[in-house]
CSV table of C-alpha atoms (C1' of nucleotides) in Angstrom, one decimal:
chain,number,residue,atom,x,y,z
A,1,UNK,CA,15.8,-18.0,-12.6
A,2,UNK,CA,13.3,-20.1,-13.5
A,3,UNK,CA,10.5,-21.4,-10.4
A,4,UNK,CA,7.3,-23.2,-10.3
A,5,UNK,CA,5.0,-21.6,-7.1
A,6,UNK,CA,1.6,-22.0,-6.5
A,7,UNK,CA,-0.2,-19.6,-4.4
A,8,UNK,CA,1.7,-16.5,-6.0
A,9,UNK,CA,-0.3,-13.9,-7.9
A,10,UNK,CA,1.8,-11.0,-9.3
A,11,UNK,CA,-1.1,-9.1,-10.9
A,12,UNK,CA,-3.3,-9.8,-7.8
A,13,UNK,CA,-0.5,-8.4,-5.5
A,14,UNK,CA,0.4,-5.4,-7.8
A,15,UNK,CA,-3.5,-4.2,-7.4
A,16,UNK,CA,-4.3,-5.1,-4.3
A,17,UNK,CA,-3.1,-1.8,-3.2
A,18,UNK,CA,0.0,-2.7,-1.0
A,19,UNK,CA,2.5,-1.3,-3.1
A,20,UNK,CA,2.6,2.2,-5.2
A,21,UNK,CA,5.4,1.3,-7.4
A,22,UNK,CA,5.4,-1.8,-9.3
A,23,UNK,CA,5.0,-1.3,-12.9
A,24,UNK,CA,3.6,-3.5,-15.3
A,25,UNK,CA,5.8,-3.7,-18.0
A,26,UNK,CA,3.1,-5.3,-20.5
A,27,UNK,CA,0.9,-8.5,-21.1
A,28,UNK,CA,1.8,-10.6,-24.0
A,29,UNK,CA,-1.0,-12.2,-26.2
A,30,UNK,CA,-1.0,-15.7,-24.1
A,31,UNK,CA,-1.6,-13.5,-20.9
A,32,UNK,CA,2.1,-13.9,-19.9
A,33,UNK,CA,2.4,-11.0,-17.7
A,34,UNK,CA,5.9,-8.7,-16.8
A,35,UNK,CA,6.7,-6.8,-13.8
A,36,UNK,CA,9.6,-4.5,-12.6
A,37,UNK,CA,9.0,-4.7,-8.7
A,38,UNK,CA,11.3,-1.7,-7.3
A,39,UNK,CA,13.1,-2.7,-4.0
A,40,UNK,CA,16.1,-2.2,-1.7
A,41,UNK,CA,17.4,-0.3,-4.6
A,42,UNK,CA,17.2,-2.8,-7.3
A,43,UNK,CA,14.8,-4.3,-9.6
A,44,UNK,CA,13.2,-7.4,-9.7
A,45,UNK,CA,12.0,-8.2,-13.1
A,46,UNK,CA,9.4,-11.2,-12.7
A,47,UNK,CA,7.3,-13.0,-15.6
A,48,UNK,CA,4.6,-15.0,-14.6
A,49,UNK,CA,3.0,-17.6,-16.6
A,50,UNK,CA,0.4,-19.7,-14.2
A,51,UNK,CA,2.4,-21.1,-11.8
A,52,UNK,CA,5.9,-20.6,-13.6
A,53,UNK,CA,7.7,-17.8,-12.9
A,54,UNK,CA,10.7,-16.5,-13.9
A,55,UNK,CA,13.0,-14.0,-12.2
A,56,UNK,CA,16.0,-11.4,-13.1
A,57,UNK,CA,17.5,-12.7,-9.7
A,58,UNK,CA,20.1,-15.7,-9.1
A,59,UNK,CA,18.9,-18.5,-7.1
A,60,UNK,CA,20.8,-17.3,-4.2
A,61,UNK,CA,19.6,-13.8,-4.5
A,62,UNK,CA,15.8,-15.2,-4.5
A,63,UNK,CA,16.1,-16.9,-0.6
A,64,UNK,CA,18.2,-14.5,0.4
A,65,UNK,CA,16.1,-11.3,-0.5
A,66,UNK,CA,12.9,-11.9,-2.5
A,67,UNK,CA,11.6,-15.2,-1.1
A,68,UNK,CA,11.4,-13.2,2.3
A,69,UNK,CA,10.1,-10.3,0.4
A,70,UNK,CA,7.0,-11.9,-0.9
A,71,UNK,CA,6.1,-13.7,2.7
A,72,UNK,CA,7.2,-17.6,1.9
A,73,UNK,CA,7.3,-17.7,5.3
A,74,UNK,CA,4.3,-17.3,6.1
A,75,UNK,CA,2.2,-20.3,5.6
A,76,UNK,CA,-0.1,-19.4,3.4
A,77,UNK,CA,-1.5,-22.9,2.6
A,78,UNK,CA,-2.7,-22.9,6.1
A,79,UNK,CA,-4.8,-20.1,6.0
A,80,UNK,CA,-6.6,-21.3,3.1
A,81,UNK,CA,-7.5,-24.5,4.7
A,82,UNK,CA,-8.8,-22.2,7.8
A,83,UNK,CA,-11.0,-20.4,5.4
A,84,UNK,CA,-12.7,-22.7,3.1
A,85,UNK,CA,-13.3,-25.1,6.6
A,86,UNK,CA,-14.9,-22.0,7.8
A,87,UNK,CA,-18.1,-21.2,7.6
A,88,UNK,CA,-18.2,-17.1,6.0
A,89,UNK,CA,-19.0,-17.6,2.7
A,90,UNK,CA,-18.2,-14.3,1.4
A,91,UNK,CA,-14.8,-14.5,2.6
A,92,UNK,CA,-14.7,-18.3,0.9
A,93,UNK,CA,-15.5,-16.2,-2.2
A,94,UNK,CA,-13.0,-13.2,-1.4
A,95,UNK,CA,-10.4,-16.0,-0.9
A,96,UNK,CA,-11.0,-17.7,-4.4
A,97,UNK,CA,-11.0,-14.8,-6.3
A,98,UNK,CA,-7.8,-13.8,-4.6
A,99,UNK,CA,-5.7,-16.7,-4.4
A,100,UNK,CA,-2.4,-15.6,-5.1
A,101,UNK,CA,-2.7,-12.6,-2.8
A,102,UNK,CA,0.4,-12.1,-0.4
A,103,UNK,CA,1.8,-9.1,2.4
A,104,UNK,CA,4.6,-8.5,0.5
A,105,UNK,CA,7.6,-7.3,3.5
A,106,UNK,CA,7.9,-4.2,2.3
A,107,UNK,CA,10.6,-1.6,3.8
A,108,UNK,CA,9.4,0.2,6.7
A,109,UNK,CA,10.1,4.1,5.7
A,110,UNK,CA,8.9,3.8,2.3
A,111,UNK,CA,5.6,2.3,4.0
A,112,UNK,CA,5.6,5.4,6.3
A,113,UNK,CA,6.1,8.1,3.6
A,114,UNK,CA,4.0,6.5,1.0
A,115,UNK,CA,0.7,5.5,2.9
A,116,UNK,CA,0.8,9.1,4.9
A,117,UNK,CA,0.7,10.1,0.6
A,118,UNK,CA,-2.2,7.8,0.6
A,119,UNK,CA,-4.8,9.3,2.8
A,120,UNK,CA,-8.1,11.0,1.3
A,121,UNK,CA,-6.1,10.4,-2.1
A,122,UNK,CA,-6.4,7.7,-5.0
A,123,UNK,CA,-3.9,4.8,-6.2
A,124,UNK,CA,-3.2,7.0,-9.3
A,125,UNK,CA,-2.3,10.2,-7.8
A,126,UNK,CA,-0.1,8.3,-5.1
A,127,UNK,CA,1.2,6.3,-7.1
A,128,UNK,CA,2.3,9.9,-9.8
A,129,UNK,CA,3.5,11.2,-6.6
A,130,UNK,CA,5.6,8.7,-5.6
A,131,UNK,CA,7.2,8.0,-8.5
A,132,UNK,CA,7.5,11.7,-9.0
A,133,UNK,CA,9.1,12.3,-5.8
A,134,UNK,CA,11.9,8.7,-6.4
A,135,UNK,CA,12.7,11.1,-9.8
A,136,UNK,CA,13.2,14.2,-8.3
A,137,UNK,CA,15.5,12.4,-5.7
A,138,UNK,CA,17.2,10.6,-8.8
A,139,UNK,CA,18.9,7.5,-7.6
A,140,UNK,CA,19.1,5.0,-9.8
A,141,UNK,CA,17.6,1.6,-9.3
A,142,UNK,CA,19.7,-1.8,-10.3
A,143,UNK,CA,18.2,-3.5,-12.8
A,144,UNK,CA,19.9,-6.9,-14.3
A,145,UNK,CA,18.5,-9.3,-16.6
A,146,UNK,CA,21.4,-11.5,-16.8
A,147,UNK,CA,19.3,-14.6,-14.8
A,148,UNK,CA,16.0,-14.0,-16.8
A,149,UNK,CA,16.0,-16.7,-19.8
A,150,UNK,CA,16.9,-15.4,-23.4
A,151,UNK,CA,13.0,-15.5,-24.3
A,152,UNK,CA,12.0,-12.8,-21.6
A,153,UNK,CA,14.7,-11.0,-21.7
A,154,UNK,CA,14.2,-10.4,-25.2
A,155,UNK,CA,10.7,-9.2,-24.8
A,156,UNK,CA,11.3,-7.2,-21.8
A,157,UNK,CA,14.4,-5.3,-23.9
A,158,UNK,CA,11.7,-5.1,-26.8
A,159,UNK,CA,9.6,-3.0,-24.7
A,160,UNK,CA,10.4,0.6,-23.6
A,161,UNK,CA,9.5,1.2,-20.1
A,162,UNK,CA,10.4,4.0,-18.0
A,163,UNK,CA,13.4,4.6,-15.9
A,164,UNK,CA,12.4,3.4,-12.4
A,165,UNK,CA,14.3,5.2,-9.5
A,166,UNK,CA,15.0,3.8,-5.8
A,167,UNK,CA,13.0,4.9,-2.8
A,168,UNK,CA,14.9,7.8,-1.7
A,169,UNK,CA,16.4,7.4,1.6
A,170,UNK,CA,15.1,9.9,4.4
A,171,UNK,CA,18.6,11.5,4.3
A,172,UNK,CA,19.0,11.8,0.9
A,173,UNK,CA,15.3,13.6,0.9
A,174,UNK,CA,16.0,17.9,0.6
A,175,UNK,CA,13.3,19.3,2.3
A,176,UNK,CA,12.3,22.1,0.1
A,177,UNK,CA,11.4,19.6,-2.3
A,178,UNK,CA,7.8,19.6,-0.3
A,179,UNK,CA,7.1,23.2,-1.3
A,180,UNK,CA,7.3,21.9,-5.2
A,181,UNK,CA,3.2,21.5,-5.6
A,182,UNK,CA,3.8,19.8,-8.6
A,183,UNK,CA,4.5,16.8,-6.7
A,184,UNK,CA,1.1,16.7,-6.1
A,185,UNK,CA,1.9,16.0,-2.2
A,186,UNK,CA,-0.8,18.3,-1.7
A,187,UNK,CA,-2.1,19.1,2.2
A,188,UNK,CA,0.1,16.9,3.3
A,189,UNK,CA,3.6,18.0,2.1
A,190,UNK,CA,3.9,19.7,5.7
A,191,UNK,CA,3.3,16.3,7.0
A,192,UNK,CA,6.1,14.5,5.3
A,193,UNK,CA,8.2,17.0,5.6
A,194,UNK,CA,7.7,16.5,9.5
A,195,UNK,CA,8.3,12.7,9.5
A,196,UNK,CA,11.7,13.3,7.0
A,197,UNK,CA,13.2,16.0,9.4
A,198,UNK,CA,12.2,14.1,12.3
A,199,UNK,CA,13.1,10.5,10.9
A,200,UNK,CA,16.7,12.4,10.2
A,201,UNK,CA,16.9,13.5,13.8
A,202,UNK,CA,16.8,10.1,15.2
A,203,UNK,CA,17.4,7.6,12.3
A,204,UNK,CA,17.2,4.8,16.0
A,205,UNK,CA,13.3,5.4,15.7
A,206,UNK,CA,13.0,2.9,13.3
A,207,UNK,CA,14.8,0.1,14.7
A,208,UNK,CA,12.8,1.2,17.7
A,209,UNK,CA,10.1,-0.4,15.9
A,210,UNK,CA,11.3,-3.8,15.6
A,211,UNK,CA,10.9,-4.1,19.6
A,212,UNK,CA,7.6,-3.1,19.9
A,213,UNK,CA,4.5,-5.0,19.3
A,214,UNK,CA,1.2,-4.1,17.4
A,215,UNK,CA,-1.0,-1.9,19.6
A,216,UNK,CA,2.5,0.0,21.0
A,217,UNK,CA,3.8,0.4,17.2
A,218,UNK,CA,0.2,1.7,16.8
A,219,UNK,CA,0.7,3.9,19.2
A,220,UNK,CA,4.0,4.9,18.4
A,221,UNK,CA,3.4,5.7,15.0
A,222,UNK,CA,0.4,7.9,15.6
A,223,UNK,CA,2.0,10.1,17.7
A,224,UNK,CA,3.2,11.5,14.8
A,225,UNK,CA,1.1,14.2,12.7
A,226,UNK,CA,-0.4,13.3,9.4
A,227,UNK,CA,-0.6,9.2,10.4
A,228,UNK,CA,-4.1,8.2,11.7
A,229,UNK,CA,-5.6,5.0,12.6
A,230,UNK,CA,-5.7,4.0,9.1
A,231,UNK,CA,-2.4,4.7,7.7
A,232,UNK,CA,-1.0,3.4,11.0
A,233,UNK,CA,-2.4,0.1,10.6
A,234,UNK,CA,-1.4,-0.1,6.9
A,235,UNK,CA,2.5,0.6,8.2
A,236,UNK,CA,1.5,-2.1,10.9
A,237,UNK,CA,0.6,-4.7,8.1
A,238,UNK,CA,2.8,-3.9,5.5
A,239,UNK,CA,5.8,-2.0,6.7
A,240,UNK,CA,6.4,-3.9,10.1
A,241,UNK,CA,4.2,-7.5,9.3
A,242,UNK,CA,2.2,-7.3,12.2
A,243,UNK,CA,-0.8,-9.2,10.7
A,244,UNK,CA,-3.3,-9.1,13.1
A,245,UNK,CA,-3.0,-5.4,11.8
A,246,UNK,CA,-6.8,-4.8,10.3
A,247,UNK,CA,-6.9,-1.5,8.1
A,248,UNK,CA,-10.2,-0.2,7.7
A,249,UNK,CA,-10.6,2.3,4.7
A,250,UNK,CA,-13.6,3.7,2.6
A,251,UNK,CA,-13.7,0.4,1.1
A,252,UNK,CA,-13.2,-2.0,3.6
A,253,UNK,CA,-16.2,0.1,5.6
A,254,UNK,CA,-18.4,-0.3,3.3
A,255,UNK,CA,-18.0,-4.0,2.9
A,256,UNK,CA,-18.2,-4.5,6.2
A,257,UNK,CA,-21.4,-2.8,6.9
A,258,UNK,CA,-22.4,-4.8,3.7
A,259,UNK,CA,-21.7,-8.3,4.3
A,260,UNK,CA,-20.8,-8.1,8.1
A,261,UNK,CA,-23.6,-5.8,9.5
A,262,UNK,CA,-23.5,-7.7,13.1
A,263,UNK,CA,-20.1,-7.1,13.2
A,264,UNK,CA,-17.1,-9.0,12.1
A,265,UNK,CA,-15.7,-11.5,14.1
A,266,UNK,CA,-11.6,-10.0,14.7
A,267,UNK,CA,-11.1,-12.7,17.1
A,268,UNK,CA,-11.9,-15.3,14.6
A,269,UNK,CA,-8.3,-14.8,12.7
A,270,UNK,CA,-6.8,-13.6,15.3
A,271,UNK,CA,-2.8,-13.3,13.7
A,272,UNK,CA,-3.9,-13.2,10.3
A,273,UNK,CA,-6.8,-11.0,10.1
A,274,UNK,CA,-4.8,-8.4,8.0
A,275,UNK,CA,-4.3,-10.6,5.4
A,276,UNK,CA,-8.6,-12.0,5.7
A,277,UNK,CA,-8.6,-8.1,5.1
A,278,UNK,CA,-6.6,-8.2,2.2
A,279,UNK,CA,-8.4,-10.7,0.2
A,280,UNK,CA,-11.7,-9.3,1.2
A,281,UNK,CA,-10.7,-5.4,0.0
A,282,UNK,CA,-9.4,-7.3,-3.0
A,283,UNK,CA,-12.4,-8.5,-3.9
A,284,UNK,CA,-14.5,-6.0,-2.9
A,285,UNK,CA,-12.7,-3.9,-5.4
A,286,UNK,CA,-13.3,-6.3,-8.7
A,287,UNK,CA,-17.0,-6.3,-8.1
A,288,UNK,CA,-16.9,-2.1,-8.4
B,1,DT,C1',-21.0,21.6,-10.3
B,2,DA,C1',-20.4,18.8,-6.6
B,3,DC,C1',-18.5,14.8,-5.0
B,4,DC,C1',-15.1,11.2,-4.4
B,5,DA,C1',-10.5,9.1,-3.7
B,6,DG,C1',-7.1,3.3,0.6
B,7,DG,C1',-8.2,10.0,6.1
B,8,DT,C1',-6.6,13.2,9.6
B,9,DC,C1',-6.7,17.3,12.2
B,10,DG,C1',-8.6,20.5,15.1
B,11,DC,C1',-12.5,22.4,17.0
B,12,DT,C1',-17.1,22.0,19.1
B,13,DG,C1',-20.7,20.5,22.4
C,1,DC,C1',-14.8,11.6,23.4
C,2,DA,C1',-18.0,11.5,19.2
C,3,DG,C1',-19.2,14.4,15.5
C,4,DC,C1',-18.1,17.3,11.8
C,5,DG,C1',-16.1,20.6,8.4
C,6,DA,C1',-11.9,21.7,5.9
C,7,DC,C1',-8.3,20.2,3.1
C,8,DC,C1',-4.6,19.8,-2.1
C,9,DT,C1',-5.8,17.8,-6.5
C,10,DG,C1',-7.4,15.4,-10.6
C,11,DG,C1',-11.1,12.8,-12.4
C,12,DT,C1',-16.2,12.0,-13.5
DNA sequence: TACCAGGTCGCTG
DNA sequence: CAGCGACCTGGT
């Protein structure tokens, strides 16, 4: 299925370190890129050439799932304007270098299990562990390529990527699966196992969510052992969509005792401040 | 070798 | 309640 989008930047997204899983599945020589983005137990296959994409999904599929899944309801446009009018010219920076940037709506227990992973740990470890732990659970993820043209589906049969398996469901999850240390889980296998036996007690706990805004889903989810302020925040923003949601990591400290040493003004971007976050760890990351 | 990586917990004063 | 050391593990 073949689309022309502007403000959409699959490489930016994929390292922008909102999602564990997406695989690139290789760069052709004109910079074409390929992707197999894993969710709600399928496959997206996505090529992106500039502002033409084209995707293994049918028309119907794309505003029925994926549109929604990469925020194009969120008015993205709008924020730009709201930035380059303003007057922070690191963040003018931050925002040209990561146009293309989105909060991708990203189911909310994967978000849970894989940023509780992510603490005092590195992309490439969580991401091993993740992908580890979708294997060990071995359900298979859809993957069609019926609706990608003949071209790209050519090039993406060419290439031999690895099997990609769905985000286990908690249910599906044995728990002595967390005393394999091969998964790498390390410290906090104890902790996920906690949230998967308690997440299978009351399955209603994540609907629960859904009524609840930021600072109580904050609240909520830090009553649980092994998510901190951090990792809360980062369910907040990317699990749930709460965008005022501001996670503040190594990283992001760092820049803002950098560039913002009076302080950074939340109130500012008030209801979007997650994704000024975004573009601004995005950025601060390239110029490591 | 020691320190760091998208932190959090538990204990201390 | 702010500060601080410990913590699985793989990479420099």
């Amino acid at each position: 299925m073949i689309l022309k989008i502007k403000n959409l930047n699959l490489k930016q997204i994929a390292e922008s370190g909102q999602c564990f899983r997406w695989k690139q599945i290789k760069i052709d020589d004109n910079g074409k890129l390929f992707y197999a983005i894993p969710a709600f137990g399928k496959i997206l296959v996505a090529v992106q050439d500039g502002e033409d994409f084209d995707f293994s999904c049918s028309k119907k599929e794309w505003d029925k799932v994926w549109k929604d899944y990469f925020d194009f309801t969120t008015d993205y446009e709008s924020i730009e304007k709201q930035i380059l009018n303003g007057n922070d010219d690191h963040l003018k920076d931050a925002f040209k270098v990561g146009y293309g940037v989105r909060i991708l709506k990203q189911d909310l227990w994967e978000m849970i299990f894989s940023f509780m992973v992510s603490q005092n740990n590195n992309i490439k470890r969580i991401s091993k562990s993740i992908d580890m732990f979708c294997e060990r659970v071995h359900k298979k993820s859809e993957l069609n390529l019926e609706e990608l043209s003949k071209e790209n589906r050519k090039a993406v049969l060419d290439y031999k990527f690895n099997e990609i398996y769905a985000f286990p469901l908690y249910n599906e999850v044995s728990l002595d699966l967390f005393d394999d240390a091969s998964l790498g889980f390390g410290y906090r296998a104890p902790y996920l196992r906690e949230i998967c036996e308690y997440v299978s007690s009351d399955p209603c706990w994540f609907n629960f969510f859904y009524g609840l805004n930021y600072d109580d889903a904050m609240k909520e989810l830090m009553s649980r052992k092994g998510i901190g302020m951090k990792v809360a925040n980062c369910i907040c923003l990317f699990g749930l969509h709460h965008t005022d949601a501001f996670p503040i990591d190594t990283h992001v400290k760092q820049l803002l005792d950098k560039y913002y040493s009076d302080g950074f003004d939340f109130e500012k971007y008030q209801g979007y401040a997650g994704i000024i976050q975004q573009y601004l760890f995005y950025y601060e990351l390239l110029n490591k």
